[in-house]
Structure formats: structure tokens, C-alpha cells
mmCIF file of C-alpha atoms in Angstrom:
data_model
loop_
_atom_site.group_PDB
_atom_site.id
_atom_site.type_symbol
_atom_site.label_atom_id
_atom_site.label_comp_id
_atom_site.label_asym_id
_atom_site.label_seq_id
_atom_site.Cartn_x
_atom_site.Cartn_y
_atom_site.Cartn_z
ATOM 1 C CA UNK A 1 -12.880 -7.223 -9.562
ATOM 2 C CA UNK A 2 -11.724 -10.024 -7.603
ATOM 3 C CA UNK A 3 -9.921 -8.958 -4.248
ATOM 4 C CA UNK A 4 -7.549 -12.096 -4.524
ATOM 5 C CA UNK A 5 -6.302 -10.726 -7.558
ATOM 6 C CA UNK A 6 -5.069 -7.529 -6.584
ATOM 7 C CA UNK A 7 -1.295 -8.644 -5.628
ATOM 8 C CA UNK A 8 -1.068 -9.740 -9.354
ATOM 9 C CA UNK A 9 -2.349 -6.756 -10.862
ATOM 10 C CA UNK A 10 -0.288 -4.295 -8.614
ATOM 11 C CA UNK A 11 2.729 -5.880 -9.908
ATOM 12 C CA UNK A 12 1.573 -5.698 -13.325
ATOM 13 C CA UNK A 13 1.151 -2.322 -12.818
ATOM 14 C CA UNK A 14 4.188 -1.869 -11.165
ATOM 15 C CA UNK A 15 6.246 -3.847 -14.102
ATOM 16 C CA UNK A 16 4.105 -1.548 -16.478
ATOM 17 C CA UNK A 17 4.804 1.563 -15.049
ATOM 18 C CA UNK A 18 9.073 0.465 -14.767
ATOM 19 C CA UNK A 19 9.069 -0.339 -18.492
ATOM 20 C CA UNK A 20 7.268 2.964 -19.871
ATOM 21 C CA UNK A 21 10.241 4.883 -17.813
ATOM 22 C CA UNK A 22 12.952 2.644 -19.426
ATOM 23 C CA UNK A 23 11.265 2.813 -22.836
ATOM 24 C CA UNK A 24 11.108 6.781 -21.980
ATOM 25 C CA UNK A 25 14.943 6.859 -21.175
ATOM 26 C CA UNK A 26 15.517 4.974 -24.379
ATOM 27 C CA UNK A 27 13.603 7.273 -26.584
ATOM 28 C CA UNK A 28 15.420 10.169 -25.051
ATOM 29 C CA UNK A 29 18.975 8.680 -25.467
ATOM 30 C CA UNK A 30 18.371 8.007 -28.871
ATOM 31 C CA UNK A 31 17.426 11.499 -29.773
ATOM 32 C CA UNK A 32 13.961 10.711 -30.562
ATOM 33 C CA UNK A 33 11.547 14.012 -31.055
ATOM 34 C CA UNK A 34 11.056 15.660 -27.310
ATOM 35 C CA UNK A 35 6.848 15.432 -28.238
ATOM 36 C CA UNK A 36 7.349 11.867 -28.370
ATOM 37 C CA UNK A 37 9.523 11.683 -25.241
ATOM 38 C CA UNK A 38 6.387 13.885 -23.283
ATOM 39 C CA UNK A 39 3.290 11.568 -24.768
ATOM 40 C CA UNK A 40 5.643 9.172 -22.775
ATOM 41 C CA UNK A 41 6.124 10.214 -19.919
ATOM 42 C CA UNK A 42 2.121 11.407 -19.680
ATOM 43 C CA UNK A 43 1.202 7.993 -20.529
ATOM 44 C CA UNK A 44 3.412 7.189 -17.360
ATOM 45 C CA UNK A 45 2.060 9.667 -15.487
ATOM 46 C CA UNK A 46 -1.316 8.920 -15.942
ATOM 47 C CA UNK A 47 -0.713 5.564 -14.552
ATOM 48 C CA UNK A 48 0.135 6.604 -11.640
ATOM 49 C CA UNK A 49 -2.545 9.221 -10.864
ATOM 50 C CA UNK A 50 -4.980 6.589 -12.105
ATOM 51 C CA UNK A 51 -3.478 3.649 -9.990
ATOM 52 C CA UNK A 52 -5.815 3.141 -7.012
ATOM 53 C CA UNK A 53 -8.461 3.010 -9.954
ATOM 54 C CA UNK A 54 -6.917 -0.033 -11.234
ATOM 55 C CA UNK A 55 -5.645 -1.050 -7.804
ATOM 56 C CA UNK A 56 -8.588 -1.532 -4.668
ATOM 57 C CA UNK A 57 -6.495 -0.761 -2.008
#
């Protein structure tokens, strides 16, 4: 990994990680099933925990 690209891919990240919470919010206002509402918000989850993997800090 290329340090110059870091900036880029922390806001890709960072756009990622603000659309799976919409999309979450979405699912739950519609009244989709809660086990697809949680496989969301792990998937979310996970890319957070798993950031500074993806990001070189």
C-alpha cells in the first residue's frame, strides 16, 4: 500500500461506513426482518474494528 493514498481510502471508508448505517436505518424503517437489520449493522461494525487494517495510520 501506497502511503499517498491513504487520505483517499480513509474517506472511502468513511463514505462506506455512513452508507451501511443509512442503508441500516432504511431496512429498519421499512420493517425489514430484525436478522437482516443485525447482519447489517455487524457488517458495519466490523468495519470499524477492522479500520486501521485498511487504514496505515
Amino acid at each position: 500500500m501506497k502511503t499517498e493514498d491513504e487520505p483517499g481510502r480513509r474517506l472511502h471508508i468513511e463514505r462506506l461506513k455512513k452508507d451501511i448505517c443509512i442503508y441500516r436505518d432504511k431496512l429498519y424503517v421499512h420493517g425489514v426482518a430484525t436478522e437482516i437489520v443485525e447482519n447489517v449493522e455487524r457488517l458495519a461494525a466490523l468495519l470499524t474494528k477492522y479500520k486501521r487494517v485498511l487504514i496505515v495510520e
